[in-house]
Amino acid sequence: MLELLSWAVGGILLVLSGMHLYWVFGGQKGAKAAIPSTGTDLLFKPSKIGTSIVAILLALAAWFVLELGRVVPIQFFHFFYFYGAGLLSCLFILRSIGDFKWVGFFKRKKGTVFAKWDTVLYSPLCFLLGTAILMMMLLRTA
């Protein structure tokens, strides 16, 4: 069970990292749906550096999850599995809850392309990732 969760969560995080790299290198597909907007204007314009940092952090999170599931031979994060998994789980669950205005399950701004995708995909995915990482942490310590 631990290995299966590890591969699933790690794979999803690697795909998300790859999507961010696609945008860093000039890809446009899906970019408008990935950024919160007022309906006419984007709330922010992500920089290439910021998007690169997100891609790197997602790749590191994927590696961490694969280590947590004991499916990779090289271990870098072994010294803080419990706290790291707890932190990563909290980050994803908090993202799914959102800021109560633009993102998350409890957002007030609806009707934009981002808001629709956030309701259907982004927030549920973050909740599932956070929950799966929490389950992995508990299975690992059992």
JSON list of C-alpha atoms in Angstrom, two decimals:
[
{"chain": "A", "resi": 1, "resn": "MET", "atom": "CA", "xyz": [0.00, 0.00, 0.00]},
{"chain": "A", "resi": 2, "resn": "LEU", "atom": "CA", "xyz": [2.81, 2.39, 0.93]},
{"chain": "A", "resi": 3, "resn": "GLU", "atom": "CA", "xyz": [4.64, 1.80, -2.34]},
{"chain": "A", "resi": 4, "resn": "LEU", "atom": "CA", "xyz": [1.50, 2.23, -4.43]},
{"chain": "A", "resi": 5, "resn": "LEU", "atom": "CA", "xyz": [0.65, 5.54, -2.76]},
{"chain": "A", "resi": 6, "resn": "SER", "atom": "CA", "xyz": [4.24, 6.65, -3.12]},
{"chain": "A", "resi": 7, "resn": "TRP", "atom": "CA", "xyz": [4.32, 5.98, -6.88]},
{"chain": "A", "resi": 8, "resn": "ALA", "atom": "CA", "xyz": [0.92, 7.60, -7.42]},
{"chain": "A", "resi": 9, "resn": "VAL", "atom": "CA", "xyz": [1.65, 10.78, -5.44]},
{"chain": "A", "resi": 10, "resn": "GLY", "atom": "CA", "xyz": [5.25, 11.02, -6.65]},
{"chain": "A", "resi": 11, "resn": "GLY", "atom": "CA", "xyz": [4.12, 10.57, -10.25]},
{"chain": "A", "resi": 12, "resn": "ILE", "atom": "CA", "xyz": [1.48, 13.29, -9.97]},
{"chain": "A", "resi": 13, "resn": "LEU", "atom": "CA", "xyz": [4.00, 15.69, -8.43]},
{"chain": "A", "resi": 14, "resn": "LEU", "atom": "CA", "xyz": [6.51, 14.96, -11.22]},
{"chain": "A", "resi": 15, "resn": "VAL", "atom": "CA", "xyz": [3.84, 15.63, -13.87]},
{"chain": "A", "resi": 16, "resn": "LEU", "atom": "CA", "xyz": [3.00, 18.93, -12.17]},
{"chain": "A", "resi": 17, "resn": "SER", "atom": "CA", "xyz": [6.69, 19.82, -12.07]},
{"chain": "A", "resi": 18, "resn": "GLY", "atom": "CA", "xyz": [6.94, 19.04, -15.78]},
{"chain": "A", "resi": 19, "resn": "MET", "atom": "CA", "xyz": [3.94, 21.28, -16.51]},
{"chain": "A", "resi": 20, "resn": "HIS", "atom": "CA", "xyz": [5.66, 24.18, -14.75]},
{"chain": "A", "resi": 21, "resn": "LEU", "atom": "CA", "xyz": [8.84, 23.55, -16.76]},
{"chain": "A", "resi": 22, "resn": "TYR", "atom": "CA", "xyz": [6.73, 23.58, -19.94]},
{"chain": "A", "resi": 23, "resn": "TRP", "atom": "CA", "xyz": [5.49, 27.06, -18.98]},
{"chain": "A", "resi": 24, "resn": "VAL", "atom": "CA", "xyz": [9.03, 28.22, -18.09]},
{"chain": "A", "resi": 25, "resn": "PHE", "atom": "CA", "xyz": [10.19, 27.30, -21.59]},
{"chain": "A", "resi": 26, "resn": "GLY", "atom": "CA", "xyz": [7.40, 29.23, -23.29]},
{"chain": "A", "resi": 27, "resn": "GLY", "atom": "CA", "xyz": [4.46, 26.82, -23.35]},
{"chain": "A", "resi": 28, "resn": "GLN", "atom": "CA", "xyz": [1.09, 28.55, -23.26]},
{"chain": "A", "resi": 29, "resn": "LYS", "atom": "CA", "xyz": [-1.43, 25.71, -23.08]},
{"chain": "A", "resi": 30, "resn": "GLY", "atom": "CA", "xyz": [-3.33, 25.74, -19.79]},
{"chain": "A", "resi": 31, "resn": "ALA", "atom": "CA", "xyz": [-1.54, 28.82, -18.43]},
{"chain": "A", "resi": 32, "resn": "LYS", "atom": "CA", "xyz": [-4.68, 30.98, -18.23]},
{"chain": "A", "resi": 33, "resn": "ALA", "atom": "CA", "xyz": [-6.55, 28.27, -16.34]},
{"chain": "A", "resi": 34, "resn": "ALA", "atom": "CA", "xyz": [-3.69, 27.95, -13.83]},
{"chain": "A", "resi": 35, "resn": "ILE", "atom": "CA", "xyz": [-3.66, 31.57, -12.62]},
{"chain": "A", "resi": 36, "resn": "PRO", "atom": "CA", "xyz": [-6.45, 33.16, -10.56]},
{"chain": "A", "resi": 37, "resn": "SER", "atom": "CA", "xyz": [-8.14, 36.09, -12.26]},
{"chain": "A", "resi": 38, "resn": "THR", "atom": "CA", "xyz": [-10.78, 38.71, -11.64]},
{"chain": "A", "resi": 39, "resn": "GLY", "atom": "CA", "xyz": [-12.52, 37.55, -14.79]},
{"chain": "A", "resi": 40, "resn": "THR", "atom": "CA", "xyz": [-10.78, 40.08, -17.01]},
{"chain": "A", "resi": 41, "resn": "ASP", "atom": "CA", "xyz": [-7.32, 40.45, -15.48]},
{"chain": "A", "resi": 42, "resn": "LEU", "atom": "CA", "xyz": [-4.91, 37.92, -13.98]},
{"chain": "A", "resi": 43, "resn": "LEU", "atom": "CA", "xyz": [-4.20, 38.49, -10.28]},
{"chain": "A", "resi": 44, "resn": "PHE", "atom": "CA", "xyz": [-0.47, 38.19, -10.99]},
{"chain": "A", "resi": 45, "resn": "LYS", "atom": "CA", "xyz": [1.89, 37.42, -13.84]},
{"chain": "A", "resi": 46, "resn": "PRO", "atom": "CA", "xyz": [4.20, 34.60, -12.79]},
{"chain": "A", "resi": 47, "resn": "SER", "atom": "CA", "xyz": [7.87, 35.13, -13.57]},
{"chain": "A", "resi": 48, "resn": "LYS", "atom": "CA", "xyz": [10.05, 32.47, -15.17]},
{"chain": "A", "resi": 49, "resn": "ILE", "atom": "CA", "xyz": [12.16, 32.38, -12.00]},
{"chain": "A", "resi": 50, "resn": "GLY", "atom": "CA", "xyz": [9.10, 31.92, -9.76]},
{"chain": "A", "resi": 51, "resn": "THR", "atom": "CA", "xyz": [7.68, 29.23, -12.01]},
{"chain": "A", "resi": 52, "resn": "SER", "atom": "CA", "xyz": [11.09, 27.51, -12.08]},
{"chain": "A", "resi": 53, "resn": "ILE", "atom": "CA", "xyz": [11.22, 27.54, -8.29]},
{"chain": "A", "resi": 54, "resn": "VAL", "atom": "CA", "xyz": [7.76, 25.96, -8.13]},
{"chain": "A", "resi": 55, "resn": "ALA", "atom": "CA", "xyz": [8.87, 23.28, -10.64]},
{"chain": "A", "resi": 56, "resn": "ILE", "atom": "CA", "xyz": [11.97, 22.50, -8.55]},
{"chain": "A", "resi": 57, "resn": "LEU", "atom": "CA", "xyz": [9.97, 22.37, -5.30]},
{"chain": "A", "resi": 58, "resn": "LEU", "atom": "CA", "xyz": [7.42, 20.02, -6.86]},
{"chain": "A", "resi": 59, "resn": "ALA", "atom": "CA", "xyz": [10.23, 17.75, -8.12]},
{"chain": "A", "resi": 60, "resn": "LEU", "atom": "CA", "xyz": [11.83, 17.74, -4.64]},
{"chain": "A", "resi": 61, "resn": "ALA", "atom": "CA", "xyz": [8.44, 16.96, -3.09]},
{"chain": "A", "resi": 62, "resn": "ALA", "atom": "CA", "xyz": [8.08, 14.06, -5.55]},
{"chain": "A", "resi": 63, "resn": "TRP", "atom": "CA", "xyz": [11.50, 12.71, -4.58]},
{"chain": "A", "resi": 64, "resn": "PHE", "atom": "CA", "xyz": [10.64, 13.11, -0.88]},
{"chain": "A", "resi": 65, "resn": "VAL", "atom": "CA", "xyz": [7.39, 11.17, -1.36]},
{"chain": "A", "resi": 66, "resn": "LEU", "atom": "CA", "xyz": [9.23, 8.41, -3.24]},
{"chain": "A", "resi": 67, "resn": "GLU", "atom": "CA", "xyz": [11.74, 8.21, -0.38]},
{"chain": "A", "resi": 68, "resn": "LEU", "atom": "CA", "xyz": [8.92, 8.13, 2.15]},
{"chain": "A", "resi": 69, "resn": "GLY", "atom": "CA", "xyz": [7.48, 5.13, 0.31]},
{"chain": "A", "resi": 70, "resn": "ARG", "atom": "CA", "xyz": [10.88, 3.42, 0.21]},
{"chain": "A", "resi": 71, "resn": "VAL", "atom": "CA", "xyz": [10.86, 3.11, -3.59]},
{"chain": "A", "resi": 72, "resn": "VAL", "atom": "CA", "xyz": [14.10, 4.97, -4.40]},
{"chain": "A", "resi": 73, "resn": "PRO", "atom": "CA", "xyz": [17.53, 3.63, -3.45]},
{"chain": "A", "resi": 74, "resn": "ILE", "atom": "CA", "xyz": [19.20, 7.00, -2.73]},
{"chain": "A", "resi": 75, "resn": "GLN", "atom": "CA", "xyz": [17.93, 8.70, 0.42]},
{"chain": "A", "resi": 76, "resn": "PHE", "atom": "CA", "xyz": [18.49, 12.43, 0.98]},
{"chain": "A", "resi": 77, "resn": "PHE", "atom": "CA", "xyz": [15.61, 13.37, 3.27]},
{"chain": "A", "resi": 78, "resn": "HIS", "atom": "CA", "xyz": [15.65, 10.45, 5.76]},
{"chain": "A", "resi": 79, "resn": "PHE", "atom": "CA", "xyz": [16.42, 12.68, 8.74]},
{"chain": "A", "resi": 80, "resn": "PHE", "atom": "CA", "xyz": [13.03, 14.41, 8.70]},
{"chain": "A", "resi": 81, "resn": "TYR", "atom": "CA", "xyz": [10.49, 12.02, 7.19]},
{"chain": "A", "resi": 82, "resn": "PHE", "atom": "CA", "xyz": [7.90, 12.49, 9.91]},
{"chain": "A", "resi": 83, "resn": "TYR", "atom": "CA", "xyz": [8.05, 16.30, 10.10]},
{"chain": "A", "resi": 84, "resn": "GLY", "atom": "CA", "xyz": [8.58, 16.75, 6.37]},
{"chain": "A", "resi": 85, "resn": "ALA", "atom": "CA", "xyz": [5.60, 14.56, 5.54]},
{"chain": "A", "resi": 86, "resn": "GLY", "atom": "CA", "xyz": [3.49, 16.41, 8.08]},
{"chain": "A", "resi": 87, "resn": "LEU", "atom": "CA", "xyz": [4.51, 19.78, 6.64]},
{"chain": "A", "resi": 88, "resn": "LEU", "atom": "CA", "xyz": [3.96, 18.70, 3.03]},
{"chain": "A", "resi": 89, "resn": "SER", "atom": "CA", "xyz": [0.59, 17.19, 3.90]},
{"chain": "A", "resi": 90, "resn": "CYS", "atom": "CA", "xyz": [-0.48, 20.39, 5.69]},
{"chain": "A", "resi": 91, "resn": "LEU", "atom": "CA", "xyz": [0.61, 22.56, 2.76]},
{"chain": "A", "resi": 92, "resn": "PHE", "atom": "CA", "xyz": [-1.51, 20.62, 0.28]},
{"chain": "A", "resi": 93, "resn": "ILE", "atom": "CA", "xyz": [-4.54, 20.43, 2.59]},
{"chain": "A", "resi": 94, "resn": "LEU", "atom": "CA", "xyz": [-4.31, 24.15, 3.37]},
{"chain": "A", "resi": 95, "resn": "ARG", "atom": "CA", "xyz": [-4.08, 24.89, -0.36]},
{"chain": "A", "resi": 96, "resn": "SER", "atom": "CA", "xyz": [-7.27, 22.91, -0.90]},
{"chain": "A", "resi": 97, "resn": "ILE", "atom": "CA", "xyz": [-9.05, 24.92, 1.80]},
{"chain": "A", "resi": 98, "resn": "GLY", "atom": "CA", "xyz": [-7.74, 28.11, 0.22]},
{"chain": "A", "resi": 99, "resn": "ASP", "atom": "CA", "xyz": [-7.70, 31.78, 1.08]},
{"chain": "A", "resi": 100, "resn": "PHE", "atom": "CA", "xyz": [-11.52, 32.16, 1.21]},
{"chain": "A", "resi": 101, "resn": "LYS", "atom": "CA", "xyz": [-11.44, 34.63, -1.69]},
{"chain": "A", "resi": 102, "resn": "TRP", "atom": "CA", "xyz": [-9.62, 33.43, -4.84]},
{"chain": "A", "resi": 103, "resn": "VAL", "atom": "CA", "xyz": [-8.58, 29.79, -4.36]},
{"chain": "A", "resi": 104, "resn": "GLY", "atom": "CA", "xyz": [-9.70, 26.66, -2.54]},
{"chain": "A", "resi": 105, "resn": "PHE", "atom": "CA", "xyz": [-12.95, 24.96, -1.67]},
{"chain": "A", "resi": 106, "resn": "PHE", "atom": "CA", "xyz": [-14.24, 28.05, 0.15]},
{"chain": "A", "resi": 107, "resn": "LYS", "atom": "CA", "xyz": [-13.40, 30.72, -2.44]},
{"chain": "A", "resi": 108, "resn": "ARG", "atom": "CA", "xyz": [-15.87, 33.52, -2.98]},
{"chain": "A", "resi": 109, "resn": "LYS", "atom": "CA", "xyz": [-14.79, 34.45, -6.53]},
{"chain": "A", "resi": 110, "resn": "LYS", "atom": "CA", "xyz": [-16.48, 32.04, -8.91]},
{"chain": "A", "resi": 111, "resn": "GLY", "atom": "CA", "xyz": [-17.26, 32.08, -12.61]},
{"chain": "A", "resi": 112, "resn": "THR", "atom": "CA", "xyz": [-13.73, 32.46, -13.95]},
{"chain": "A", "resi": 113, "resn": "VAL", "atom": "CA", "xyz": [-11.82, 29.83, -15.90]},
{"chain": "A", "resi": 114, "resn": "PHE", "atom": "CA", "xyz": [-9.45, 29.36, -12.96]},
{"chain": "A", "resi": 115, "resn": "ALA", "atom": "CA", "xyz": [-12.29, 29.12, -10.43]},
{"chain": "A", "resi": 116, "resn": "LYS", "atom": "CA", "xyz": [-13.99, 26.38, -12.44]},
{"chain": "A", "resi": 117, "resn": "TRP", "atom": "CA", "xyz": [-10.79, 24.33, -12.74]},
{"chain": "A", "resi": 118, "resn": "ASP", "atom": "CA", "xyz": [-9.98, 25.00, -9.09]},
{"chain": "A", "resi": 119, "resn": "THR", "atom": "CA", "xyz": [-13.34, 23.60, -8.02]},
{"chain": "A", "resi": 120, "resn": "VAL", "atom": "CA", "xyz": [-13.22, 20.59, -10.33]},
{"chain": "A", "resi": 121, "resn": "LEU", "atom": "CA", "xyz": [-9.52, 19.65, -10.23]},
{"chain": "A", "resi": 122, "resn": "TYR", "atom": "CA", "xyz": [-6.98, 21.76, -8.33]},
{"chain": "A", "resi": 123, "resn": "SER", "atom": "CA", "xyz": [-8.51, 21.85, -4.84]},
{"chain": "A", "resi": 124, "resn": "PRO", "atom": "CA", "xyz": [-9.68, 18.22, -4.81]},
{"chain": "A", "resi": 125, "resn": "LEU", "atom": "CA", "xyz": [-6.27, 17.11, -6.11]},
{"chain": "A", "resi": 126, "resn": "CYS", "atom": "CA", "xyz": [-4.47, 19.08, -3.40]},
{"chain": "A", "resi": 127, "resn": "PHE", "atom": "CA", "xyz": [-6.74, 17.57, -0.75]},
{"chain": "A", "resi": 128, "resn": "LEU", "atom": "CA", "xyz": [-6.13, 14.05, -2.06]},
{"chain": "A", "resi": 129, "resn": "LEU", "atom": "CA", "xyz": [-2.35, 14.61, -2.26]},
{"chain": "A", "resi": 130, "resn": "GLY", "atom": "CA", "xyz": [-2.27, 15.98, 1.29]},
{"chain": "A", "resi": 131, "resn": "THR", "atom": "CA", "xyz": [-4.37, 13.12, 2.60]},
{"chain": "A", "resi": 132, "resn": "ALA", "atom": "CA", "xyz": [-2.29, 10.51, 0.75]},
{"chain": "A", "resi": 133, "resn": "ILE", "atom": "CA", "xyz": [0.95, 11.96, 2.14]},
{"chain": "A", "resi": 134, "resn": "LEU", "atom": "CA", "xyz": [-0.55, 11.91, 5.64]},
{"chain": "A", "resi": 135, "resn": "MET", "atom": "CA", "xyz": [-1.54, 8.26, 5.15]},
{"chain": "A", "resi": 136, "resn": "MET", "atom": "CA", "xyz": [1.98, 7.48, 3.92]},
{"chain": "A", "resi": 137, "resn": "MET", "atom": "CA", "xyz": [3.46, 9.14, 7.00]},
{"chain": "A", "resi": 138, "resn": "LEU", "atom": "CA", "xyz": [1.24, 7.03, 9.26]},
{"chain": "A", "resi": 139, "resn": "LEU", "atom": "CA", "xyz": [1.98, 3.82, 7.34]},
{"chain": "A", "resi": 140, "resn": "ARG", "atom": "CA", "xyz": [5.71, 4.57, 7.44]},
{"chain": "A", "resi": 141, "resn": "THR", "atom": "CA", "xyz": [5.72, 5.02, 11.22]},
{"chain": "A", "resi": 142, "resn": "ALA", "atom": "CA", "xyz": [3.49, 1.99, 11.89]}
]
